[in-house]
Coordinates of C-alpha atoms and ligand atoms in Angstrom, one line a residue:
X19 CA -35.9 2.5 -28.9
X20 CA -35.1 0.0 -26.2
X21 CA -36.2 1.3 -22.8
X22 CA -33.7 1.3 -19.9
X23 CA -35.8 -1.4 -18.1
X24 CA -35.7 -3.7 -21.2
X25 CA -32.0 -3.1 -21.5
X26 CA -31.5 -4.2 -17.9
X27 CA -33.6 -7.3 -18.4
X28 CA -31.6 -8.2 -21.5
X29 CA -28.4 -7.6 -19.5
X30 CA -29.6 -9.9 -16.7
X31 CA -30.5 -12.6 -19.2
X32 CA -27.2 -12.3 -20.9
X33 CA -25.5 -12.5 -17.6
X34 CA -27.3 -15.7 -16.6
X35 CA -26.4 -17.3 -19.9
X36 CA -22.8 -16.2 -19.5
X37 CA -22.8 -17.6 -15.9
X38 CA -23.9 -20.9 -17.2
X39 CA -21.2 -21.0 -19.8
X40 CA -18.5 -19.8 -17.4
X41 CA -19.5 -22.2 -14.7
X42 CA -19.0 -25.0 -17.1
X43 CA -15.8 -23.6 -18.3
X44 CA -14.2 -22.1 -15.2
X45 CA -12.4 -24.6 -12.9
X46 CA -11.6 -23.6 -9.3
X47 CA -8.3 -25.1 -8.3
X48 CA -9.0 -28.1 -6.1
X49 CA -8.5 -26.8 -2.6
X50 CA -10.6 -29.3 -0.6
X51 CA -7.5 -30.5 1.3
X52 CA -7.1 -27.0 2.9
X53 CA -9.6 -26.2 5.7
X54 CA -11.8 -23.2 5.4
X55 CA -12.1 -20.7 8.3
X56 CA -15.5 -19.1 8.7
X57 CA -17.1 -16.7 11.2
X58 CA -18.2 -19.0 14.1
X59 CA -21.6 -17.3 14.4
X60 CA -22.5 -18.3 10.9
X61 CA -22.7 -14.8 9.5
X62 CA -20.4 -15.0 6.5
X63 CA -22.0 -12.2 4.5
X64 CA -20.3 -9.8 2.3
X65 CA -20.8 -7.0 4.8
X66 CA -19.3 -9.0 7.6
X67 CA -16.3 -9.9 5.5
X68 CA -15.7 -6.3 4.5
X69 CA -15.8 -5.0 8.1
X70 CA -14.5 -8.0 10.2
X71 CA -11.8 -9.6 8.1
X72 CA -9.2 -9.0 10.8
X73 CA -11.1 -11.2 13.3
X74 CA -11.5 -14.0 10.7
X75 CA -7.8 -14.0 9.9
X76 CA -6.9 -14.1 13.6
X77 CA -9.1 -17.1 14.2
X78 CA -7.6 -19.0 11.3
X79 CA -4.1 -18.0 12.2
X80 CA -4.5 -19.3 15.8
X81 CA -6.3 -22.4 14.8
X82 CA -4.2 -23.5 11.7
X83 CA -1.2 -21.4 11.0
X84 CA 0.2 -21.7 14.5
X85 CA 0.3 -25.5 14.1
X86 CA 2.0 -25.1 10.7
X87 CA -1.1 -25.6 8.6
X88 CA -2.5 -23.4 5.8
X89 CA -6.2 -22.4 5.8
X90 CA -8.4 -20.7 3.3
X91 CA -11.1 -18.1 3.5
X92 CA -13.9 -17.6 1.0
X93 CA -14.0 -14.3 -0.8
X94 CA -17.8 -13.5 -0.7
X95 CA -17.5 -10.5 -3.0
X96 CA -18.1 -10.3 -6.7
X97 CA -15.6 -9.4 -9.4
X98 CA -13.0 -11.9 -8.2
X99 CA -11.7 -14.5 -10.5
X100 CA -10.8 -16.7 -7.6
X101 CA -13.0 -17.9 -4.8
X102 CA -10.5 -18.4 -2.0
X103 CA -7.5 -16.9 -0.4
X104 CA -5.1 -19.4 1.1
X105 CA -3.3 -18.1 4.2
X106 CA 0.1 -19.6 4.7
X107 CA 1.9 -20.3 7.9
X108 CA 5.3 -18.7 8.6
X109 CA 7.6 -21.4 7.4
X110 CA 5.7 -21.6 4.1
X111 CA 6.1 -17.8 3.6
X112 CA 9.8 -18.1 4.3
X113 CA 10.0 -20.8 1.6
X114 CA 8.4 -18.6 -1.0
X115 CA 9.8 -15.2 -0.1
X116 CA 12.7 -15.4 -2.6
X117 CA 10.7 -17.0 -5.4
X118 CA 10.2 -14.8 -8.4
X119 CA 7.1 -13.3 -10.0
X120 CA 7.3 -16.1 -12.5
X121 CA 6.4 -18.7 -9.8
X122 CA 4.5 -16.8 -7.1
X123 CA 3.2 -13.8 -9.0
X124 CA 2.5 -10.5 -7.3
X125 CA 1.6 -9.1 -10.6
X126 CA -1.2 -11.6 -11.2
X127 CA -2.5 -11.3 -7.6
X128 CA -2.7 -7.6 -7.9
X129 CA -4.6 -8.0 -11.2
X130 CA -7.2 -10.1 -9.4
X131 CA -7.4 -8.2 -6.1
X132 CA -8.0 -4.9 -8.0
X133 CA -10.4 -6.6 -10.5
X134 CA -8.2 -5.2 -13.2
X135 CA -9.8 -7.2 -16.0
X136 CA -13.0 -5.4 -15.4
X137 CA -11.9 -2.0 -14.3
X138 CA -9.1 -1.5 -16.8
X139 CA -6.7 -0.4 -14.1
X140 CA -3.1 -0.3 -15.3
X141 CA -1.0 -3.4 -15.1
X142 CA 2.5 -3.3 -13.7
X143 CA 5.6 -4.3 -15.7
X144 CA 7.3 -7.2 -14.0
X145 CA 10.5 -5.2 -14.2
X146 CA 9.3 -2.1 -12.3
X147 CA 9.7 -3.3 -8.7
X148 CA 13.4 -4.0 -9.2
X149 CA 13.9 -0.9 -11.2
X150 CA 12.4 1.3 -8.5
X151 CA 14.3 -0.5 -5.7
X152 CA 17.6 0.0 -7.5
X153 CA 16.8 3.6 -8.3
X154 CA 15.8 4.4 -4.8
X155 CA 18.8 2.6 -3.3
X156 CA 21.3 4.4 -5.6
X157 CA 19.7 7.9 -5.0
X158 CA 18.5 7.7 -1.4
X159 CA 20.7 10.6 -0.2
X160 CA 19.5 13.0 -2.9
X161 CA 15.9 11.7 -2.6
X162 CA 15.9 12.5 1.1
X163 CA 17.3 16.0 0.7
X164 CA 14.6 16.7 -2.0
X165 CA 11.9 15.2 0.1
X166 CA 12.8 17.5 3.0
X167 CA 12.9 20.6 0.8
X168 CA 9.5 19.8 -0.7
X169 CA 8.0 19.0 2.7
X170 CA 9.2 22.4 4.2
X171 CA 8.0 24.2 1.1
X172 CA 4.5 22.5 1.2
X173 CA 4.1 23.0 5.0
X174 CA 5.1 26.7 4.7
X175 CA 2.6 27.4 2.0
X176 CA -0.3 25.3 3.3
X177 CA -0.1 25.7 7.1
X178 CA -0.4 29.0 9.1
X179 CA 3.0 30.5 9.7
X180 CA 2.2 33.1 12.3
X181 CA 3.2 32.2 15.8
X182 CA 0.2 31.1 17.9
X183 CA -2.1 30.6 14.9
X184 CA -4.1 27.4 14.8
X185 CA -5.1 25.1 12.0
X186 CA -7.4 22.1 12.3
X187 CA -7.1 19.5 9.4
X188 CA -8.7 16.4 8.3
X189 CA -5.6 14.2 8.1
X190 CA -6.2 12.3 4.9
X191 CA -7.4 15.4 3.1
X192 CA -4.2 17.2 4.1
X193 CA -1.6 14.4 3.7
X194 CA -2.8 13.0 0.4
X195 CA -2.0 16.3 -1.5
X196 CA 1.2 16.8 0.6
X197 CA 2.5 13.4 -0.4
X198 CA 1.3 13.7 -3.9
X199 CA 3.3 16.9 -4.2
X200 CA 6.5 15.6 -2.7
X201 CA 6.3 12.2 -4.6
X202 CA 5.7 13.9 -7.9
X203 CA 8.8 16.1 -7.4
X204 CA 10.8 12.9 -7.2
X205 CA 9.2 10.9 -9.9
X206 CA 8.6 13.4 -12.7
X207 CA 10.2 16.7 -13.7
X208 CA 8.7 20.1 -13.3
X209 CA 6.7 19.9 -16.5
X210 CA 4.4 17.6 -14.7
X211 CA 5.2 18.2 -11.0
X212 CA 4.2 21.8 -11.2
X213 CA 1.1 21.2 -13.2
X214 CA -1.9 21.5 -10.9
X215 CA -4.1 19.3 -13.0
X216 CA -1.5 16.5 -13.0
X217 CA -1.2 16.8 -9.2
X218 CA -5.0 16.7 -8.8
X219 CA -5.2 13.6 -11.0
X220 CA -2.4 11.7 -9.4
X221 CA -3.8 12.3 -5.9
X222 CA -6.9 10.7 -7.2
X223 CA -5.6 7.6 -8.9
X224 CA -5.6 5.3 -5.9
X225 CA -9.1 6.4 -4.8
X226 CA -10.4 5.7 -8.2
X227 CA -8.6 2.4 -8.5
X228 CA -10.0 1.2 -5.1
X229 CA -13.4 2.7 -5.9
X230 CA -13.7 1.1 -9.3
X231 CA -12.6 -2.3 -7.9
X232 CA -15.2 -1.9 -5.0
X233 CA -17.9 -0.9 -7.5
X234 CA -17.2 -3.8 -9.8
X235 CA -17.1 -6.3 -6.9
X236 CA -20.7 -5.4 -6.1
X237 CA -21.5 -7.6 -9.1
X238 CA -20.8 -11.3 -9.6
X239 CA -17.9 -12.0 -12.0
X240 CA -20.2 -13.0 -14.9
X241 CA -22.1 -9.6 -14.7
X242 CA -19.1 -7.5 -13.7
X243 CA -17.7 -7.6 -17.2
X244 CA -20.9 -6.4 -18.8
X245 CA -21.7 -3.7 -16.3
X246 CA -18.1 -2.3 -15.8
X247 CA -18.1 0.1 -18.8
X248 CA -21.2 1.8 -17.4
X249 CA -19.9 2.3 -13.9
X250 CA -18.8 6.0 -13.4
X251 CA -15.7 5.1 -11.3
X252 CA -14.5 2.7 -13.9
X253 CA -15.0 5.2 -16.6
X254 CA -13.0 7.8 -14.7
X255 CA -10.2 5.3 -14.1
X256 CA -10.0 4.4 -17.7
X257 CA -10.0 8.1 -18.7
X258 CA -7.2 8.7 -16.2
X259 CA -5.1 6.0 -17.7
X260 CA -5.3 7.6 -21.1
X261 CA -4.5 11.0 -19.5
X262 CA -1.3 9.6 -18.0
X263 CA -0.3 8.2 -21.3
X264 CA -0.8 11.5 -23.1
X265 CA 1.2 13.3 -20.4
X266 CA 4.0 10.7 -20.4
X267 CA 4.3 10.7 -24.2
X268 CA 6.7 13.7 -24.5
X269 CA 8.9 12.4 -21.7
X270 CA 9.0 8.9 -23.2
X271 CA 9.9 10.3 -26.6
X272 CA 12.5 12.5 -25.1
X273 CA 14.2 9.6 -23.4
X274 CA 14.2 7.7 -26.6
X275 CA 15.6 10.6 -28.6
X276 CA 18.4 11.2 -26.1
X277 CA 19.7 7.8 -26.7
X278 CA 18.8 6.5 -23.2
X279 CA 17.0 3.6 -24.9
X280 CA 20.3 2.3 -26.2
X281 CA 20.4 -1.4 -25.8
X282 CA 24.2 -1.6 -26.1
X283 CA 24.9 0.4 -23.0
X284 CA 22.3 0.2 -20.4
X285 CA 24.4 2.0 -17.9
X286 CA 23.5 5.2 -19.8
X287 CA 20.0 4.7 -18.7
X288 CA 20.6 5.0 -15.0
X289 CA 22.1 8.5 -14.9
X290 CA 18.9 10.5 -14.2
X291 CA 17.8 12.1 -11.1
X292 CA 14.0 11.6 -11.5
X293 CA 12.0 8.5 -10.8
X294 CA 11.0 8.2 -14.4
X295 CA 14.6 7.9 -15.3
X296 CA 15.4 5.2 -12.7
X297 CA 12.3 3.3 -13.9
X298 CA 13.6 3.7 -17.4
X299 CA 16.9 2.3 -16.2
X300 CA 15.3 -1.0 -15.4
X301 CA 13.0 -1.4 -18.4
X302 CA 13.4 -4.2 -20.9
X303 CA 14.5 -3.0 -24.4
X304 CA 11.1 -3.4 -25.9
X305 CA 9.1 -1.4 -23.3
X306 CA 6.2 0.5 -24.9
X307 CA 4.8 3.9 -24.0
X308 CA 1.7 2.0 -22.5
X309 CA 3.9 -0.1 -20.2
X310 CA 5.9 3.0 -19.2
X311 CA 2.9 5.2 -18.4
X312 CA 1.0 2.4 -16.7
X313 CA 4.0 1.7 -14.5
X314 CA 4.2 5.4 -13.6
X315 CA 0.5 5.4 -12.7
X316 CA 0.9 2.3 -10.6
X317 CA 3.9 3.7 -8.7
X318 CA 1.8 6.8 -7.8
X319 CA -1.0 4.5 -6.6
X320 CA 1.4 2.4 -4.6
X321 CA 3.1 5.4 -3.0
X322 CA 0.6 8.0 -2.1
X323 CA -2.3 6.6 -0.1
X324 CA -0.2 4.0 1.7
X325 CA 2.0 6.7 3.1
X326 CA -1.0 9.0 3.8
X327 CA -2.7 6.3 5.7
X328 CA 0.4 5.4 7.7
X329 CA 1.1 8.9 8.8
X330 CA -2.6 9.6 9.7
X331 CA -2.7 6.4 11.8
X332 CA 0.7 7.2 13.4
X333 CA -0.4 10.7 14.4
X334 CA -3.5 9.4 16.1
X335 CA -1.4 6.8 17.9
X336 CA 1.1 9.5 18.9
X337 CA -1.3 12.1 20.0
X338 CA -3.3 9.7 22.2
X339 CA 0.0 8.8 24.0
X340 CA 1.0 12.2 25.4
X341 CA 4.2 10.9 27.1
X342 CA 5.5 9.8 23.6
X343 CA 5.0 13.3 22.2
X344 CA 7.5 14.8 24.6
X345 CA 10.1 12.1 23.9
X346 CA 9.7 12.3 20.1
X347 CA 9.7 16.1 20.1
X348 CA 13.0 16.2 22.1
X349 CA 14.5 13.8 19.7
X350 CA 13.3 15.7 16.7
X351 CA 14.7 19.0 18.1
X352 CA 18.1 17.3 18.4
X353 CA 17.8 16.0 14.8
X354 CA 16.9 19.2 13.1
X355 CA 19.9 21.4 12.5
X356 CA 20.1 24.8 14.4
X357 CA 19.4 26.7 11.2
X358 CA 16.4 24.4 10.4
X359 CA 17.9 23.6 7.0
X360 CA 18.2 19.8 7.4
X361 CA 17.2 16.8 9.5
X362 CA 19.6 14.1 10.6
X363 CA 17.5 11.0 10.2
X364 CA 20.0 8.8 12.0
X365 CA 19.0 10.6 15.2
X366 CA 15.4 9.7 14.9
X367 CA 15.6 6.3 16.5
X368 CA 12.7 6.6 18.9
X369 CA 10.5 7.9 16.1
X370 CA 11.5 4.9 14.0
X371 CA 10.6 2.5 16.8
X372 CA 7.3 4.4 17.4
X373 CA 6.3 4.1 13.8
X374 CA 7.2 0.4 13.8
X375 CA 4.8 -0.1 16.7
X376 CA 2.1 1.9 15.0
X377 CA 2.5 -0.2 11.9
X378 CA 2.5 -3.4 14.0
X379 CA -0.9 -2.7 15.5
X380 CA -2.5 -1.0 12.5
X381 CA -0.8 -2.1 9.3
X382 CA -2.1 -0.5 6.1
X383 CA -2.9 -4.0 4.8
X384 CA -4.1 -7.0 7.0
X385 CA -2.3 -9.4 4.8
X386 CA 0.7 -8.9 2.5
X387 CA 2.7 -11.2 0.2
X388 CA -0.4 -11.7 -2.1
X389 CA 0.7 -14.1 -4.8
X390 CA -0.9 -16.3 -7.5
X391 CA 0.8 -19.7 -8.0
X392 CA 1.6 -19.9 -11.7
X393 CA 2.3 -23.6 -11.7
X394 CA 1.4 -26.5 -9.4
X395 CA 3.7 -26.2 -6.4
X396 CA 4.6 -28.6 -3.6
X397 CA 6.1 -27.0 -0.4
X398 CA 9.3 -28.6 0.6
X399 CA 8.7 -27.7 4.3
X400 CA 5.4 -29.6 4.5
X401 CA 4.5 -31.4 1.3
X402 CA 1.4 -29.1 1.0
X403 CA 0.3 -29.0 -2.7
X404 CA -1.1 -25.9 -4.3
X405 CA -2.6 -26.1 -7.7
X406 CA -1.8 -23.5 -10.4
X407 CA -4.0 -20.5 -10.0
X408 CA -4.3 -20.5 -6.2
X409 CA -4.1 -17.2 -4.5
X410 CA -1.9 -17.2 -1.4
X411 CA -1.2 -14.5 1.2
X412 CA 0.6 -13.9 4.5
X413 CA -1.3 -13.1 7.7
X414 CA 0.6 -9.9 8.5
X415 CA -1.7 -8.4 11.1
X416 CA -2.3 -11.8 12.9
X417 CA 1.4 -12.5 13.2
X418 CA 1.9 -8.9 14.6
X419 CA -0.5 -9.7 17.5
X420 CA 0.8 -13.2 18.2
X421 CA 1.5 -13.4 22.0
X422 CA 4.3 -15.9 21.3
X423 CA 6.1 -13.2 19.3
X424 CA 5.2 -9.9 21.1
X425 CA 4.7 -9.6 24.9
X426 CA 1.3 -8.1 25.7
X427 CA 0.5 -7.8 21.9
X428 CA -2.7 -5.9 22.1
X429 CA -1.2 -3.0 24.0
X430 CA 0.3 0.0 22.2
X431 CA 3.7 0.5 23.6
X432 CA 5.6 3.3 21.8
X433 CA 8.9 2.2 23.3
X434 CA 8.5 -1.5 22.6
X435 CA 10.9 -1.7 19.6
X436 CA 13.3 0.6 21.3
X437 CA 13.6 -1.9 24.2
X438 CA 13.8 -4.8 21.8
X439 CA 16.6 -3.1 20.0
X440 CA 18.5 -2.4 23.2
X441 CA 17.9 -6.0 24.4
X442 CA 19.1 -7.6 21.1
X443 CA 21.8 -5.3 19.9
X444 CA 23.2 -7.9 17.4
X445 CA 19.8 -8.1 15.6
X446 CA 18.8 -4.5 16.1
X447 CA 19.2 -3.7 12.5
X448 CA 16.4 -6.1 11.6
X449 CA 14.0 -4.2 13.8
X450 CA 14.1 -0.9 12.0
X451 CA 11.0 0.3 10.3
X452 CA 12.1 -0.4 6.7
X453 CA 13.3 -3.9 7.4
X454 CA 10.9 -6.7 6.5
X455 CA 11.1 -9.9 8.5
X456 CA 8.7 -12.8 9.0
X457 CA 7.3 -11.1 12.2
X458 CA 7.1 -7.7 10.5
X459 CA 5.3 -8.0 7.2
X460 CA 3.9 -4.5 6.9
X461 CA 5.9 -4.0 3.7
X462 CA 5.7 -7.6 2.5
X463 CA 8.8 -9.9 2.5
X464 CA 11.4 -11.1 0.1
X465 CA 12.2 -10.1 -3.4
X466 CA 8.7 -8.8 -4.2
X467 CA 8.4 -6.7 -1.0
X468 CA 7.6 -3.0 -1.3
X469 CA 10.4 -1.5 -3.4
X470 CA 9.5 2.0 -2.2
X471 CA 9.7 1.4 1.6
X472 CA 13.0 3.2 2.3
X473 CA 11.7 6.3 0.5
X474 CA 8.4 6.0 2.4
X475 CA 10.1 5.6 5.8
X476 CA 12.3 8.7 5.2
X477 CA 9.3 10.7 4.0
X478 CA 7.3 9.7 7.1
X479 CA 10.1 10.6 9.5
X480 CA 10.8 13.9 7.8
X481 CA 7.1 15.0 7.9
X482 CA 6.7 14.1 11.5
X483 CA 10.0 15.7 12.6
X484 CA 9.1 18.9 10.8
X485 CA 5.6 18.9 12.3
X486 CA 6.8 18.2 15.9
X487 CA 9.4 21.0 15.8
X488 CA 7.3 23.6 14.0
X489 CA 3.9 23.1 15.7
X490 CA 2.3 22.0 18.9
X491 CA 0.1 19.1 17.9
X492 CA -3.1 17.7 19.3
X493 CA -6.2 15.9 18.2
X494 CA -9.6 17.3 18.0
X495 CA -12.9 15.5 17.7
X496 CA -16.2 17.4 16.9
X497 CA -14.4 20.7 17.3
X498 CA -13.0 19.9 20.8
X499 CA -9.6 18.7 21.9
X500 CA -9.6 15.0 22.2
X501 CA -7.8 13.5 25.2
X502 CA -9.4 10.1 25.2
X503 CA -7.8 6.7 24.6
X504 CA -6.2 5.5 21.4
X505 CA -9.1 4.3 19.1
X506 CA -8.9 0.9 17.4
X507 CA -8.5 1.4 13.7
X508 CA -11.2 0.1 11.4
X509 CA -10.6 -1.8 8.2
X510 CA -12.5 -1.9 5.0
X511 CA -11.8 -5.3 3.4
X512 CA -8.0 -5.7 3.9
X513 CA -7.1 -2.0 4.1
X514 CA -7.0 0.3 7.1
X515 CA -9.3 3.3 7.2
X516 CA -7.9 6.1 9.4
X517 CA -10.9 7.4 11.4
X518 CA -12.0 10.7 9.9
X519 CA -13.6 12.0 13.1
X520 CA -10.2 13.0 14.5
X521 CA -8.7 16.2 13.1
X522 CA -5.1 17.2 13.5
X523 CA -4.8 20.5 15.4
X524 CA -1.6 22.5 14.9
X525 CA -0.6 25.6 16.9
X526 CA 2.4 27.3 15.3
X527 CA 5.4 27.6 17.6
Ligands
LIG163 C1 4.1 3.4 4.3 C2 3.9 3.3 3.0 C3 3.9 2.1 2.2 C4 3.4 0.8 2.6 C5 2.8 0.4 3.9 C6 3.6 -0.1 1.4 C7 3.3 -1.4 1.5 C8 3.5 -2.2 0.4 C9 3.2 -3.6 0.4 C10 2.6 -4.4 1.5 C11 3.5 -4.1 -0.9 C12 3.3 -5.5 -1.4 C13 4.5 -6.3 -1.0 C14 4.3 -7.8 -0.9 O1 3.2 -8.2 -1.2 O2 5.2 -8.5 -0.6 C15 3.9 -3.0 -1.7 C16 4.3 -3.1 -3.0 C17 4.7 -2.0 -3.7 N1 5.0 -0.7 -3.3 FE1 4.8 -0.1 -1.4 N2 4.2 0.7 0.4 C18 4.4 1.9 0.8 C19 5.0 3.0 0.2 C20 5.5 2.9 -1.1 C21 6.1 4.0 -1.9 C22 6.4 5.3 -1.3 C23 6.4 3.5 -3.1 C24 7.0 4.2 -4.3 C25 7.8 5.2 -4.2 C26 5.9 2.1 -3.2 C27 5.9 1.3 -4.3 C28 5.5 0.0 -4.3 C29 5.5 -0.8 -5.5 C30 5.9 -0.3 -6.9 C31 5.0 -2.0 -5.1 C32 4.8 -3.2 -6.0 C33 5.9 -4.2 -6.0 C34 6.1 -4.9 -7.3 O3 6.0 -4.2 -8.4 O4 6.3 -6.1 -7.2 N3 5.3 1.8 -2.0 N4 4.0 -1.9 -0.9

């Protein structure tokens, strides 16, 4: 029997041999012509990168992007098949925003960012973004009604209903299952959306995907491949992927049997009311069960934690700005019908503006528009050449705090977008939360931008309107009401971490 220590030594030796081979074989695209931004104090460690990336990006944005130049940052964490991210200035992003996945690929970027080759996380069919966008667009009215019903149902059964009673909740722990529940009701039928095990698993997909990627990235790429199958989070993720396929199988077979797979009349495919049917509507003819179930899993991953983080951050922003609470509550009371049966989202203008400001200062992702260049590309706007395989991205958070774009950019101003919309009535529609523009990249930009954003926006507004009209809300920290200033949100790598020390306190009205 080989002891564990011997096994580790063999593993390390194998790793070194592999590193040697890979170093010979792997060619980084030549990016010497693009300057590298580093931390000025010389600490460019993995830990610094993971906790202080926002600062690094802002430095590079001001120094290079503002004068029309791209810059790059080194990715000092393992498990990445590329060494650099190239951060593009605005005009370059405008140039690529309509280019397809075949030229600037979101799919490939995501494969690298989430270390998919090592973790075995599901890939996304190229077709799924468009299929989801079209499905949501065509069904947004019904989707919104459904969302509202499910939110009311969930809040009624999970929050105290007796007048004056008080709940105190950890926000992410509460909103992840809430959003899992309402999202599932839209995406899959009651066979799955009422199955507690399915709900538990879907709530966990994103945590496992991020966790597995983080665990793999603790290792350099040449070892990551060898170690990955032994990492518990990776094993869980792989098991979940099989679980999803097993659960999607009857649905997939039913769609096939019902003739919805017919290639001669694709219109037939679009008739359904559930997300799996819209997705199906956009699949290519030869889609496999694996593609289909992976896409379902990816959609859950994309939808649940992003929305949970956004509402958690927004509620912290709201409840540390007491004057906003009154304004948004009055607006919500106007929007909810007298019998409480429905919410008129068109009336929630101040809430939309408030959420946009919250997203501006604490976006879920510090950069969006992650793409891999699939062929050598020369920018028309500048002549900059990028070799095939380069990873590019857009500095969403840095643009959002650029003083040339936003007056007093570091200050949280809940009415900022309301005033901007009043001042520029002609372009007001481009300032709403769901609209992506070059100065508002929270959902990405162009034809690969978030296809679920209008659903997310309606979900966020409905949840907040229902909370504001049903409960008196406040924050608590360490068991006491918190009346201090708005905290600055921390980031882990490129993703926001809503601070867990603030609980949401709800007093039933
Ligand atoms: C507030 C919540 C959300 C935020 C902040 C968010 C943000 C984003 C961002 C930044 C991207 C990448 C876009 C780019 O790089 O240009 C993205 C992609 C994506 N999002 Fe969202 N998202 C949210 C909610 C949702 C929801 C609710 C769904 C589904 C119902 C969804 C589905 C997707 C999908 C499928 C993609 C991948 C696009 C593709 O396949 O090309 N997202 N999202």
